Amino acid sequence: MENEFQDGKEEVIQAWYMDDSEEDQRLPHHREPKEFIPLDKLSGILSWRLNSDDWENDEKLKKIREARGYSYVDICDVCPEKLPNYEAKLKDFFEEHLHTDEEIRYALEGSGYFDVRDQNDQWIRIAVKKGGMIVLPAGMYHRFTLDTNNYIKVPGLLSLLPPCAFVFDFPYHLYILTD
């Protein structure tokens, strides 16, 4: 599955080493000269290009969801007009953190950046545009920010194991509580 659906992926997902600038987090933060990283060199990170215009009927997405056990979808619009406390939430997203499950994000619209660290503790910025899907493995420290377009619409894909209960802090988080 990891090697399928790779055509055109570099058009919607790119990675590069970041500079050390303290400027606006929404800027690209390329080093000079620019240091791009091939996506297949990002250890543990999976990525695909999918059809975001018809994502609900996309056979490629269905195959990925089935193979990886993603049975639930939540949609999040991250932009000033739709996300309450936008600036505070964006700051929260940009705090380095990890999850006990993999993080799956698929850009249906818009674009943003996922930042991860390499083995030498250097920041790598992964730009994801409309149609790009990435999976960060469980336990990988990362952070997220929008780019200067200030908009991304992403479904989070989750695998749920019963019994569980849901607690919503809409539209920011979906918490899954298990026994």
PDB file of C-alpha atoms in Angstrom:
ATOM      1  CA  MET A   1       0.000   0.000   0.000  1.00  0.00           C
ATOM      2  CA  GLU A   2       2.841   2.423   0.833  1.00  0.00           C
ATOM      3  CA  ASN A   3       4.138   2.256  -2.750  1.00  0.00           C
ATOM      4  CA  GLU A   4       0.763   2.708  -4.442  1.00  0.00           C
ATOM      5  CA  PHE A   5      -0.823   6.004  -5.550  1.00  0.00           C
ATOM      6  CA  GLN A   6       2.502   7.817  -5.918  1.00  0.00           C
ATOM      7  CA  ASP A   7       1.967   9.507  -9.319  1.00  0.00           C
ATOM      8  CA  GLY A   8       2.212  13.281  -9.008  1.00  0.00           C
ATOM      9  CA  LYS A   9       2.790  13.169  -5.258  1.00  0.00           C
ATOM     10  CA  GLU A  10       5.616  15.734  -5.395  1.00  0.00           C
ATOM     11  CA  GLU A  11       3.146  18.264  -6.800  1.00  0.00           C
ATOM     12  CA  VAL A  12       1.147  18.229  -3.546  1.00  0.00           C
ATOM     13  CA  ILE A  13       3.725  17.202  -0.910  1.00  0.00           C
ATOM     14  CA  GLN A  14       7.276  18.518  -0.535  1.00  0.00           C
ATOM     15  CA  ALA A  15       9.806  18.415   2.307  1.00  0.00           C
ATOM     16  CA  TRP A  16      12.831  20.566   3.121  1.00  0.00           C
ATOM     17  CA  TYR A  17      15.159  21.491   5.960  1.00  0.00           C
ATOM     18  CA  MET A  18      14.009  24.608   7.788  1.00  0.00           C
ATOM     19  CA  ASP A  19      16.018  27.693   8.633  1.00  0.00           C
ATOM     20  CA  ASP A  20      16.311  28.917  12.243  1.00  0.00           C
ATOM     21  CA  SER A  21      14.373  32.133  11.681  1.00  0.00           C
ATOM     22  CA  GLU A  22      11.880  33.353  14.281  1.00  0.00           C
ATOM     23  CA  GLU A  23       9.750  34.985  11.561  1.00  0.00           C
ATOM     24  CA  ASP A  24       6.061  34.165  11.093  1.00  0.00           C
ATOM     25  CA  GLN A  25       5.587  30.388  11.405  1.00  0.00           C
ATOM     26  CA  ARG A  26       3.361  30.464   8.294  1.00  0.00           C
ATOM     27  CA  LEU A  27       6.291  31.318   6.013  1.00  0.00           C
ATOM     28  CA  PRO A  28       8.108  28.485   4.184  1.00  0.00           C
ATOM     29  CA  HIS A  29      11.345  28.867   6.200  1.00  0.00           C
ATOM     30  CA  HIS A  30      13.672  27.447   3.543  1.00  0.00           C
ATOM     31  CA  ARG A  31      17.378  27.357   4.291  1.00  0.00           C
ATOM     32  CA  GLU A  32      19.646  29.187   1.844  1.00  0.00           C
ATOM     33  CA  PRO A  33      20.468  27.432  -0.347  1.00  0.00           C
ATOM     34  CA  LYS A  34      17.246  25.417  -0.281  1.00  0.00           C
ATOM     35  CA  GLU A  35      17.662  21.812   0.919  1.00  0.00           C
ATOM     36  CA  PHE A  36      14.793  19.645  -0.342  1.00  0.00           C
ATOM     37  CA  ILE A  37      14.393  16.101   0.980  1.00  0.00           C
ATOM     38  CA  PRO A  38      13.008  13.230  -1.131  1.00  0.00           C
ATOM     39  CA  LEU A  39       9.755  12.036   0.433  1.00  0.00           C
ATOM     40  CA  ASP A  40      10.946   8.429   0.500  1.00  0.00           C
ATOM     41  CA  LYS A  41      13.770   9.517   2.842  1.00  0.00           C
ATOM     42  CA  LEU A  42      11.340  10.641   5.561  1.00  0.00           C
ATOM     43  CA  SER A  43      11.653   7.733   7.958  1.00  0.00           C
ATOM     44  CA  GLY A  44       8.304   6.248   8.963  1.00  0.00           C
ATOM     45  CA  ILE A  45       6.194   8.893   7.198  1.00  0.00           C
ATOM     46  CA  LEU A  46       3.781   7.680   4.537  1.00  0.00           C
ATOM     47  CA  SER A  47       2.343   9.897   1.823  1.00  0.00           C
ATOM     48  CA  TRP A  48       0.034   9.724  -1.183  1.00  0.00           C
ATOM     49  CA  ARG A  49      -1.659  11.911  -3.771  1.00  0.00           C
ATOM     50  CA  LEU A  50      -5.413  11.345  -3.907  1.00  0.00           C
ATOM     51  CA  ASN A  51      -8.492  12.835  -5.586  1.00  0.00           C
ATOM     52  CA  SER A  52      -9.665  15.451  -3.100  1.00  0.00           C
ATOM     53  CA  ASP A  53     -12.411  16.693  -5.449  1.00  0.00           C
ATOM     54  CA  ASP A  54     -14.331  13.425  -4.999  1.00  0.00           C
ATOM     55  CA  TRP A  55     -12.765  12.090  -1.807  1.00  0.00           C
ATOM     56  CA  GLU A  56     -15.943  10.446  -0.527  1.00  0.00           C
ATOM     57  CA  ASN A  57     -15.984   8.151  -3.588  1.00  0.00           C
ATOM     58  CA  ASP A  58     -12.223   7.857  -4.170  1.00  0.00           C
ATOM     59  CA  GLU A  59     -11.341   4.173  -4.585  1.00  0.00           C
ATOM     60  CA  LYS A  60      -7.706   4.841  -3.681  1.00  0.00           C
ATOM     61  CA  LEU A  61      -8.733   6.374  -0.353  1.00  0.00           C
ATOM     62  CA  LYS A  62     -11.113   3.474   0.272  1.00  0.00           C
ATOM     63  CA  LYS A  63      -8.231   1.019  -0.274  1.00  0.00           C
ATOM     64  CA  ILE A  64      -5.970   2.928   2.125  1.00  0.00           C
ATOM     65  CA  ARG A  65      -8.704   3.171   4.767  1.00  0.00           C
ATOM     66  CA  GLU A  66      -9.453  -0.534   4.491  1.00  0.00           C
ATOM     67  CA  ALA A  67      -5.795  -1.604   4.554  1.00  0.00           C
ATOM     68  CA  ARG A  68      -4.960   0.621   7.535  1.00  0.00           C
ATOM     69  CA  GLY A  69      -8.215   0.170   9.448  1.00  0.00           C
ATOM     70  CA  TYR A  70      -9.424   3.777   9.325  1.00  0.00           C
ATOM     71  CA  SER A  71     -13.125   3.500  10.057  1.00  0.00           C
ATOM     72  CA  TYR A  72     -14.010   7.007  11.239  1.00  0.00           C
ATOM     73  CA  VAL A  73     -13.614  10.448   9.632  1.00  0.00           C
ATOM     74  CA  ASP A  74     -13.816  13.877  11.270  1.00  0.00           C
ATOM     75  CA  ILE A  75     -13.555  17.057   9.183  1.00  0.00           C
ATOM     76  CA  CYS A  76     -11.790  20.191  10.397  1.00  0.00           C
ATOM     77  CA  ASP A  77     -11.734  23.555   8.643  1.00  0.00           C
ATOM     78  CA  VAL A  78      -8.764  25.517   9.941  1.00  0.00           C
ATOM     79  CA  CYS A  79      -9.197  29.188   9.060  1.00  0.00           C
ATOM     80  CA  PRO A  80     -10.034  32.432  10.884  1.00  0.00           C
ATOM     81  CA  GLU A  81     -13.676  32.392   9.710  1.00  0.00           C
ATOM     82  CA  LYS A  82     -14.539  28.862  10.850  1.00  0.00           C
ATOM     83  CA  LEU A  83     -12.306  28.001  13.814  1.00  0.00           C
ATOM     84  CA  PRO A  84     -13.236  29.718  17.103  1.00  0.00           C
ATOM     85  CA  ASN A  85     -10.209  31.216  18.868  1.00  0.00           C
ATOM     86  CA  TYR A  86      -8.259  30.780  15.642  1.00  0.00           C
ATOM     87  CA  GLU A  87      -4.988  32.436  16.698  1.00  0.00           C
ATOM     88  CA  ALA A  88      -4.863  30.539  20.009  1.00  0.00           C
ATOM     89  CA  LYS A  89      -5.663  27.236  18.289  1.00  0.00           C
ATOM     90  CA  LEU A  90      -2.986  27.808  15.659  1.00  0.00           C
ATOM     91  CA  LYS A  91      -0.467  28.446  18.451  1.00  0.00           C
ATOM     92  CA  ASP A  92      -1.577  25.184  20.106  1.00  0.00           C
ATOM     93  CA  PHE A  93      -1.148  23.257  16.839  1.00  0.00           C
ATOM     94  CA  PHE A  94       2.381  24.682  16.528  1.00  0.00           C
ATOM     95  CA  GLU A  95       3.485  23.393  19.931  1.00  0.00           C
ATOM     96  CA  GLU A  96       5.598  20.291  19.422  1.00  0.00           C
ATOM     97  CA  HIS A  97       3.642  17.222  20.530  1.00  0.00           C
ATOM     98  CA  LEU A  98       3.072  13.551  19.816  1.00  0.00           C
ATOM     99  CA  HIS A  99       0.161  11.129  19.680  1.00  0.00           C
ATOM    100  CA  THR A 100      -0.108   7.544  20.839  1.00  0.00           C
ATOM    101  CA  ASP A 101      -1.754   6.700  17.497  1.00  0.00           C
ATOM    102  CA  GLU A 102      -0.611   7.673  14.036  1.00  0.00           C
ATOM    103  CA  GLU A 103      -1.759  11.051  12.761  1.00  0.00           C
ATOM    104  CA  ILE A 104      -3.430  10.936   9.377  1.00  0.00           C
ATOM    105  CA  ARG A 105      -4.121  14.154   7.505  1.00  0.00           C
ATOM    106  CA  TYR A 106      -5.455  14.616   4.002  1.00  0.00           C
ATOM    107  CA  ALA A 107      -5.744  18.107   2.476  1.00  0.00           C
ATOM    108  CA  LEU A 108      -9.159  18.326   0.838  1.00  0.00           C
ATOM    109  CA  GLU A 109      -8.708  22.054   0.302  1.00  0.00           C
ATOM    110  CA  GLY A 110      -6.013  24.570   1.139  1.00  0.00           C
ATOM    111  CA  SER A 111      -2.523  23.848   2.416  1.00  0.00           C
ATOM    112  CA  GLY A 112      -0.344  23.747   5.501  1.00  0.00           C
ATOM    113  CA  TYR A 113       2.912  22.562   7.034  1.00  0.00           C
ATOM    114  CA  PHE A 114       3.760  19.618   9.256  1.00  0.00           C
ATOM    115  CA  ASP A 115       7.160  19.946  10.922  1.00  0.00           C
ATOM    116  CA  VAL A 116       9.106  16.918  12.170  1.00  0.00           C
ATOM    117  CA  ARG A 117      12.684  16.410  13.370  1.00  0.00           C
ATOM    118  CA  ASP A 118      15.361  14.312  11.718  1.00  0.00           C
ATOM    119  CA  GLN A 119      17.783  12.004  13.561  1.00  0.00           C
ATOM    120  CA  ASN A 120      20.060  15.033  14.226  1.00  0.00           C
ATOM    121  CA  ASP A 121      17.229  17.079  15.759  1.00  0.00           C
ATOM    122  CA  GLN A 122      16.967  19.357  12.691  1.00  0.00           C
ATOM    123  CA  TRP A 123      13.516  20.588  11.710  1.00  0.00           C
ATOM    124  CA  ILE A 124      12.057  19.295   8.453  1.00  0.00           C
ATOM    125  CA  ARG A 125       9.032  21.096   7.015  1.00  0.00           C
ATOM    126  CA  ILE A 126       6.515  18.995   5.062  1.00  0.00           C
ATOM    127  CA  ALA A 127       4.242  21.112   2.877  1.00  0.00           C
ATOM    128  CA  VAL A 128       0.894  19.473   2.129  1.00  0.00           C
ATOM    129  CA  LYS A 129      -1.421  20.911  -0.517  1.00  0.00           C
ATOM    130  CA  LYS A 130      -4.857  19.932  -1.803  1.00  0.00           C
ATOM    131  CA  GLY A 131      -4.808  16.214  -2.645  1.00  0.00           C
ATOM    132  CA  GLY A 132      -1.838  15.349  -0.437  1.00  0.00           C
ATOM    133  CA  MET A 133      -2.203  12.817   2.375  1.00  0.00           C
ATOM    134  CA  ILE A 134       0.416  12.057   5.010  1.00  0.00           C
ATOM    135  CA  VAL A 135       0.612   9.632   7.913  1.00  0.00           C
ATOM    136  CA  LEU A 136       2.931  10.404  10.822  1.00  0.00           C
ATOM    137  CA  PRO A 137       3.719   7.326  12.905  1.00  0.00           C
ATOM    138  CA  ALA A 138       2.586   7.024  16.523  1.00  0.00           C
ATOM    139  CA  GLY A 139       5.077   8.585  18.900  1.00  0.00           C
ATOM    140  CA  MET A 140       6.615  10.984  16.351  1.00  0.00           C
ATOM    141  CA  TYR A 141       7.011  14.493  17.698  1.00  0.00           C
ATOM    142  CA  HIS A 142       5.610  17.060  15.298  1.00  0.00           C
ATOM    143  CA  ARG A 143       3.803  20.379  14.996  1.00  0.00           C
ATOM    144  CA  PHE A 144       1.418  21.916  12.469  1.00  0.00           C
ATOM    145  CA  THR A 145       0.799  25.352  11.062  1.00  0.00           C
ATOM    146  CA  LEU A 146      -0.997  26.857   8.134  1.00  0.00           C
ATOM    147  CA  ASP A 147       0.871  28.629   5.364  1.00  0.00           C
ATOM    148  CA  THR A 148       0.146  32.259   4.453  1.00  0.00           C
ATOM    149  CA  ASN A 149      -3.114  31.262   2.724  1.00  0.00           C
ATOM    150  CA  ASN A 150      -4.543  30.659   6.230  1.00  0.00           C
ATOM    151  CA  TYR A 151      -6.785  27.779   5.188  1.00  0.00           C
ATOM    152  CA  ILE A 152      -6.833  24.014   5.155  1.00  0.00           C
ATOM    153  CA  LYS A 153      -9.720  21.558   5.241  1.00  0.00           C
ATOM    154  CA  VAL A 154      -8.588  18.173   6.512  1.00  0.00           C
ATOM    155  CA  PRO A 155     -10.358  15.000   7.472  1.00  0.00           C
ATOM    156  CA  GLY A 156      -8.734  13.154  10.295  1.00  0.00           C
ATOM    157  CA  LEU A 157      -8.956   9.439   9.658  1.00  0.00           C
ATOM    158  CA  LEU A 158      -9.158   7.265  12.737  1.00  0.00           C
ATOM    159  CA  SER A 159      -9.394   3.607  13.570  1.00  0.00           C
ATOM    160  CA  LEU A 160     -11.736   2.932  16.441  1.00  0.00           C
ATOM    161  CA  LEU A 161     -11.704  -0.106  18.622  1.00  0.00           C
ATOM    162  CA  PRO A 162     -14.852  -0.645  20.714  1.00  0.00           C
ATOM    163  CA  PRO A 163     -15.817  -0.029  23.398  1.00  0.00           C
ATOM    164  CA  CYS A 164     -15.262   3.686  23.145  1.00  0.00           C
ATOM    165  CA  ALA A 165     -16.999   6.964  23.807  1.00  0.00           C
ATOM    166  CA  PHE A 166     -16.543  10.276  22.047  1.00  0.00           C
ATOM    167  CA  VAL A 167     -16.008  13.668  23.630  1.00  0.00           C
ATOM    168  CA  PHE A 168     -16.077  16.609  21.226  1.00  0.00           C
ATOM    169  CA  ASP A 169     -14.407  19.972  21.784  1.00  0.00           C
ATOM    170  CA  PHE A 170     -15.858  21.063  18.428  1.00  0.00           C
ATOM    171  CA  PRO A 171     -14.393  21.829  16.014  1.00  0.00           C
ATOM    172  CA  TYR A 172     -10.914  21.407  17.434  1.00  0.00           C
ATOM    173  CA  HIS A 173     -10.565  17.902  18.821  1.00  0.00           C
ATOM    174  CA  LEU A 174     -12.292  14.578  18.867  1.00  0.00           C
ATOM    175  CA  TYR A 175     -11.302  12.638  21.946  1.00  0.00           C
ATOM    176  CA  ILE A 176     -11.773   8.888  22.035  1.00  0.00           C
ATOM    177  CA  LEU A 177     -12.166   7.379  25.471  1.00  0.00           C
ATOM    178  CA  THR A 178     -11.762   3.628  25.867  1.00  0.00           C
ATOM    179  CA  ASP A 179     -12.229   1.345  28.842  1.00  0.00           C
TER     180      ASP A 179
END
